[in-house]
């Protein structure tokens, strides 16, 4: 029998009525002849509640017990989904991560999947089972302790199962009906894409698009898992995330992504010498600062300015790392300037590879609206800029219009 993986997020299984509805979607695929692996998240709001209980019990908690508590939300959903499917006449059973087993690293709260054992599920499919309902987000450490995969872990679980079991497709059901050219709440002309390449989706996910978790897209691209993002609330086609070869004709730009909560930090008058970049960004990495865009000014009289961006909630951490490095004598700078009123806007598209002048078109569109660019970075399929946050919506709308994304399909 062909295999299909179906993943349902928290809003799709928020209560018993939603679980009944999603069970109906699973039955439809079983009736079409599929063996189905269902990956479920905890019911909407449940994980936050469990995390709150842990924090209220112990501020300095044991991470292993944290995972034992927080992973329980998915167990409840898996059991309820299996019960509902059984009432519909489907041979279904629930599976926890350790029963499969889903082998992970020991990094509690942020574990990574290393291997999925296929023998247990495969033998059940060969017998009576039609649907395996698997608790997402969780696994088993080498020490035989329950682990959790971190934010978006159920998406990663779903893609990993699709790869391990050679599924025909991995359907990610959520509260949106696909991947859009940009956030429809910002640009009214935003349109849903029929297909998008793995590379484009990976860039959009890393640049602020919240529909898919970055790790899940990385995994899908590595193992060529065809992903479909669609709504569990509306019965309509979604967006297929697939290999570039499956897309006959790509737009030059496929989407506009943005991140509001960015900060621009500048080390003023740093010694321009070999190793200075390592001396700056080493301490930042050790402090867990997620550095993104980096620009170094032209050196004058042996001194230069170094600018980088990071999430706004990491500014204090970055400042302390730089002050500690200065006190230790590893770097010397005149001042550290932090601008917390910036946002990042990016255009993404595999069509950029074969079209010249895309960056110039972007810069002109922003200039025509009076939007000043503070920092620019580029890659083969993206251009990102830092701008004043107050111009974010204007910038997104003007770029969406400039590249005629309302005609995207």
Coordinates of N, CA and C in Angstrom, one line a residue, residues 184-311:
X184 N -0.6 38.0 4.0 CA -1.8 38.7 3.6 C -2.2 39.8 4.5
X185 N -1.8 39.8 5.8 CA -2.2 40.8 6.7 C -1.5 42.1 6.4
X186 N -0.4 42.0 5.7 CA 0.4 43.2 5.4 C 0.2 43.7 4.0
X187 N 0.1 42.7 3.1 CA -0.2 43.1 1.6 C -1.5 42.4 1.2
X188 N -2.5 43.2 1.0 CA -3.8 42.6 0.6 C -3.7 41.8 -0.7
X189 N -2.8 42.2 -1.6 CA -2.7 41.5 -2.9 C -1.9 40.2 -2.8
X190 N -1.5 39.8 -1.6 CA -0.8 38.5 -1.5 C -1.5 37.3 -2.1
X191 N -0.8 36.5 -2.8 CA -1.5 35.3 -3.4 C -0.9 34.0 -3.0
X192 N -1.7 33.0 -3.0 CA -1.2 31.7 -2.6 C -0.4 31.0 -3.8
X193 N 0.7 30.4 -3.5 CA 1.5 29.7 -4.5 C 1.0 28.3 -4.7
X194 N 1.0 27.8 -5.9 CA 0.6 26.4 -6.2 C 1.8 25.5 -5.8
X195 N 3.0 26.0 -6.2 CA 4.3 25.2 -5.9 C 5.4 26.2 -5.5
X196 N 6.3 25.7 -4.7 CA 7.5 26.5 -4.4 C 8.6 25.5 -4.2
X197 N 9.8 25.9 -4.6 CA 11.0 25.1 -4.5 C 11.5 25.0 -3.1
X198 N 12.1 23.9 -2.7 CA 12.7 23.7 -1.4 C 13.6 24.9 -1.0
X199 N 14.5 25.3 -1.9 CA 15.4 26.4 -1.6 C 14.7 27.7 -1.2
X200 N 13.6 28.0 -2.0 CA 12.9 29.2 -1.8 C 12.2 29.1 -0.4
X201 N 11.6 28.0 -0.1 CA 10.8 27.8 1.1 C 11.8 27.9 2.3
X202 N 13.0 27.3 2.2 CA 14.0 27.3 3.2 C 14.4 28.8 3.5
X203 N 14.6 29.6 2.5 CA 14.9 31.0 2.7 C 13.8 31.7 3.3
X204 N 12.6 31.5 2.8 CA 11.4 32.2 3.4 C 11.2 31.9 4.9
X205 N 11.4 30.6 5.2 CA 11.2 30.1 6.6 C 12.3 30.8 7.5
X206 N 13.5 30.8 7.0 CA 14.6 31.4 7.8 C 14.5 32.9 7.9
X207 N 13.8 33.5 7.0 CA 13.7 35.0 6.9 C 12.4 35.5 7.6
X208 N 11.7 34.7 8.2 CA 10.5 35.2 9.0 C 9.2 34.5 8.6
X209 N 9.0 33.8 7.5 CA 7.8 33.2 7.2 C 7.5 32.1 8.3
X210 N 6.4 32.1 8.9 CA 6.1 31.2 10.0 C 5.4 29.9 9.7
X211 N 5.1 29.7 8.4 CA 4.2 28.5 8.1 C 4.9 27.2 8.3
X212 N 6.2 27.1 8.0 CA 6.9 25.8 8.2 C 8.2 26.1 9.0
X213 N 8.6 25.2 9.8 CA 9.7 25.3 10.6 C 11.0 25.0 9.8
X214 N 12.0 25.8 9.9 CA 13.2 25.7 9.1 C 13.8 24.3 9.0
X215 N 13.9 23.6 10.2 CA 14.5 22.3 10.2 C 13.7 21.3 9.4
X216 N 12.4 21.4 9.4 CA 11.6 20.5 8.6 C 11.8 20.7 7.1
X217 N 12.0 21.9 6.7 CA 12.3 22.2 5.3 C 13.7 21.7 4.9
X218 N 14.6 21.9 5.7 CA 16.0 21.3 5.5 C 16.0 19.8 5.3
X219 N 15.2 19.2 6.2 CA 15.1 17.7 6.1 C 14.4 17.3 4.8
X220 N 13.3 18.0 4.5 CA 12.6 17.7 3.2 C 13.5 17.8 2.0
X221 N 14.3 18.9 2.0 CA 15.1 19.1 0.8 C 16.2 18.0 0.7
X222 N 16.8 17.6 1.9 CA 17.8 16.6 1.9 C 17.3 15.3 1.4
X223 N 16.1 14.9 1.8 CA 15.6 13.6 1.4 C 14.6 13.6 0.3
X224 N 14.4 14.8 -0.3 CA 13.4 15.0 -1.4 C 12.0 14.5 -1.0
X225 N 11.6 14.9 0.2 CA 10.2 14.6 0.6 C 9.3 15.7 0.1
X226 N 8.3 15.3 -0.7 CA 7.3 16.3 -1.2 C 6.4 16.7 -0.1
X227 N 6.4 18.0 0.2 CA 5.6 18.6 1.3 C 4.4 19.3 0.7
X228 N 3.3 19.1 1.3 CA 2.1 19.9 0.9 C 1.6 20.7 2.2
X229 N 1.5 22.0 2.1 CA 0.9 22.8 3.2 C -0.5 23.1 2.8
X230 N -1.5 22.7 3.7 CA -2.9 23.0 3.4 C -3.7 23.2 4.7
X231 N -4.9 23.6 4.6 CA -5.7 24.0 5.7 C -6.5 22.8 6.2
X232 N -6.6 22.6 7.5 CA -7.6 21.6 8.0 C -9.0 22.2 8.2
X233 N -9.1 23.5 7.9 CA -10.4 24.2 8.1 C -11.1 24.4 6.8
X234 N -10.4 24.4 5.7 CA -11.1 24.6 4.4 C -10.6 23.4 3.5
X235 N -11.5 22.9 2.7 CA -11.3 21.8 1.8 C -10.9 22.4 0.4
X236 N -9.6 22.8 0.3 CA -9.1 23.3 -0.9 C -7.6 23.0 -1.1
X237 N -7.1 23.0 -2.3 CA -5.7 22.6 -2.6 C -4.8 23.6 -1.8
X238 N -3.6 23.0 -1.4 CA -2.6 23.8 -0.7 C -1.5 24.2 -1.6
X239 N -0.3 24.3 -1.0 CA 0.9 24.6 -1.7 C 1.9 23.5 -1.6
X240 N 2.4 23.0 -2.8 CA 3.4 21.9 -2.8 C 4.8 22.5 -2.7
X241 N 5.6 22.0 -1.7 CA 7.0 22.3 -1.6 C 7.7 21.2 -2.2
X242 N 8.5 21.4 -3.3 CA 9.0 20.3 -4.1 C 10.3 20.7 -4.7
X243 N 10.9 19.8 -5.5 CA 12.2 20.0 -6.1 C 12.0 21.0 -7.3
X244 N 13.0 21.8 -7.5 CA 13.0 22.8 -8.5 C 12.5 22.3 -9.9
X245 N 12.9 21.0 -10.2 CA 12.6 20.4 -11.5 C 11.1 20.2 -11.7
X246 N 10.3 20.2 -10.6 CA 8.9 20.0 -10.7 C 8.1 21.3 -11.1
X247 N 8.8 22.4 -11.0 CA 8.2 23.7 -11.3 C 8.6 24.1 -12.7
X248 N 7.6 24.1 -13.6 CA 7.9 24.4 -15.0 C 8.5 25.8 -15.3
X249 N 7.9 26.8 -14.7 CA 8.3 28.2 -15.0 C 8.2 29.0 -13.7
X250 N 9.3 29.4 -13.2 CA 9.3 30.1 -11.9 C 9.3 31.6 -12.1
X251 N 8.6 32.3 -11.2 CA 8.8 33.8 -11.2 C 10.2 34.2 -10.8
X252 N 10.6 35.3 -11.2 CA 12.0 35.8 -10.8 C 12.0 35.9 -9.3
X253 N 11.0 36.5 -8.7 CA 10.8 36.6 -7.3 C 9.5 35.8 -6.9
X254 N 9.6 34.9 -5.9 CA 8.5 34.1 -5.5 C 7.8 34.7 -4.2
X255 N 8.6 35.4 -3.4 CA 7.9 35.9 -2.2 C 8.7 37.0 -1.5
X256 N 8.1 37.7 -0.6 CA 8.7 38.8 0.2 C 8.5 38.4 1.6
X257 N 9.6 38.3 2.3 CA 9.6 37.9 3.7 C 10.1 39.1 4.6
X258 N 9.7 39.1 5.8 CA 10.2 40.2 6.7 C 10.2 39.7 8.1
X259 N 11.1 40.4 8.9 CA 11.2 40.2 10.3 C 11.2 41.6 11.0
X260 N 10.2 41.8 11.9 CA 10.1 43.1 12.5 C 11.1 43.3 13.6
X261 N 11.3 42.3 14.4 CA 12.1 42.5 15.7 C 13.6 42.3 15.5
X262 N 14.2 43.1 14.6 CA 15.6 43.1 14.4 C 16.3 44.3 15.0
X263 N 17.6 44.2 15.3 CA 18.4 45.3 15.8 C 19.7 45.4 15.0
X264 N 20.1 46.6 14.8 CA 21.4 46.8 14.1 C 22.4 47.3 15.1
X265 N 23.5 46.6 15.2 CA 24.6 47.0 16.2 C 25.9 47.3 15.5
X266 N 26.5 48.4 15.9 CA 27.7 48.8 15.2 C 28.8 49.0 16.3
X267 N 29.9 48.3 16.0 CA 31.1 48.6 16.8 C 31.9 49.7 16.1
X268 N 32.0 50.8 16.8 CA 32.7 52.0 16.1 C 34.2 52.0 16.4
X269 N 35.0 52.2 15.4 CA 36.4 52.3 15.5 C 37.0 51.1 16.1
X270 N 37.0 50.0 15.4 CA 37.7 48.7 15.8 C 39.0 48.6 15.0
X271 N 40.0 48.1 15.6 CA 41.3 47.9 15.0 C 41.1 47.0 13.8
X272 N 41.6 47.4 12.6 CA 41.4 46.6 11.4 C 42.7 45.8 11.2
X273 N 42.6 44.6 11.7 CA 43.8 43.7 11.7 C 43.3 42.2 11.4
X274 N 44.2 41.4 11.0 CA 43.8 40.0 10.8 C 43.3 39.3 12.1
X275 N 42.2 38.7 12.0 CA 41.6 38.0 13.1 C 40.6 38.8 13.9
X276 N 40.3 40.1 13.5 CA 39.4 40.9 14.3 C 38.0 40.4 14.2
X277 N 37.6 39.9 13.0 CA 36.2 39.3 12.8 C 36.0 38.2 13.8
X278 N 37.0 37.3 13.9 CA 36.9 36.1 14.8 C 36.8 36.6 16.2
X279 N 37.6 37.6 16.5 CA 37.6 38.1 17.9 C 36.3 38.7 18.3
X280 N 35.5 39.2 17.3 CA 34.2 39.8 17.6 C 33.1 38.8 17.6
X281 N 33.1 37.9 16.5 CA 32.0 37.0 16.4 C 32.1 35.7 17.1
X282 N 33.3 35.4 17.6 CA 33.5 34.3 18.5 C 32.8 34.4 19.8
X283 N 33.0 35.5 20.5 CA 32.3 35.8 21.8 C 30.8 35.9 21.6
X284 N 30.3 36.4 20.4 CA 28.9 36.5 20.2 C 28.3 35.1 20.0
X285 N 29.0 34.2 19.3 CA 28.5 32.9 19.1 C 28.5 32.1 20.5
X286 N 29.5 32.3 21.3 CA 29.5 31.7 22.6 C 28.4 32.2 23.5
X287 N 28.0 33.4 23.3 CA 26.9 34.0 24.1 C 25.5 33.6 23.5
X288 N 25.5 32.9 22.4 CA 24.2 32.4 21.8 C 23.5 33.5 21.1
X289 N 24.3 34.5 20.6 CA 23.7 35.6 19.8 C 23.6 35.1 18.3
X290 N 22.4 35.2 17.8 CA 22.1 34.8 16.4 C 22.4 36.0 15.4
X291 N 23.7 36.1 15.0 CA 24.1 37.1 14.1 C 23.6 36.8 12.7
X292 N 23.1 37.9 12.0 CA 22.6 37.7 10.7 C 23.5 38.4 9.7
X293 N 23.1 39.7 9.4 CA 23.8 40.5 8.4 C 25.0 41.1 9.0
X294 N 26.1 41.1 8.2 CA 27.4 41.7 8.7 C 28.0 42.6 7.6
X295 N 28.4 43.8 8.0 CA 29.0 44.7 7.1 C 30.2 45.4 7.8
X296 N 31.3 45.4 7.0 CA 32.5 46.1 7.6 C 32.8 47.3 6.7
X297 N 33.0 48.4 7.3 CA 33.3 49.6 6.5 C 34.7 49.7 6.0
X298 N 35.0 50.6 5.1 CA 36.4 50.7 4.6 C 37.3 51.2 5.7
X299 N 38.4 50.7 5.8 CA 39.4 51.0 6.9 C 40.0 52.4 6.6
X300 N 40.1 53.2 7.7 CA 40.8 54.5 7.7 C 41.8 54.5 8.8
X301 N 43.1 54.7 8.5 CA 44.1 54.8 9.5 C 44.1 53.6 10.5
X302 N 43.9 52.4 9.9 CA 43.9 51.2 10.7 C 42.7 50.9 11.6
X303 N 41.7 51.8 11.4 CA 40.5 51.5 12.2 C 39.3 51.4 11.3
X304 N 38.3 50.6 11.7 CA 37.1 50.4 10.9 C 35.9 50.2 11.8
X305 N 34.7 50.3 11.2 CA 33.4 50.1 11.9 C 32.9 48.7 11.4
X306 N 32.4 48.0 12.4 CA 31.8 46.6 12.1 C 30.3 46.7 12.5
X307 N 29.4 46.4 11.5 CA 28.0 46.4 11.8 C 27.4 45.0 11.6
X308 N 26.5 44.6 12.5 CA 25.8 43.3 12.4 C 24.4 43.5 12.9
X309 N 23.6 42.6 12.5 CA 22.2 42.6 12.9 C 21.9 41.3 13.8
X310 N 21.0 41.4 14.7 CA 20.6 40.3 15.5 C 19.2 40.5 16.0
X311 N 18.5 39.5 16.5 CA 17.1 39.7 17.1 C 17.2 40.7 18.2

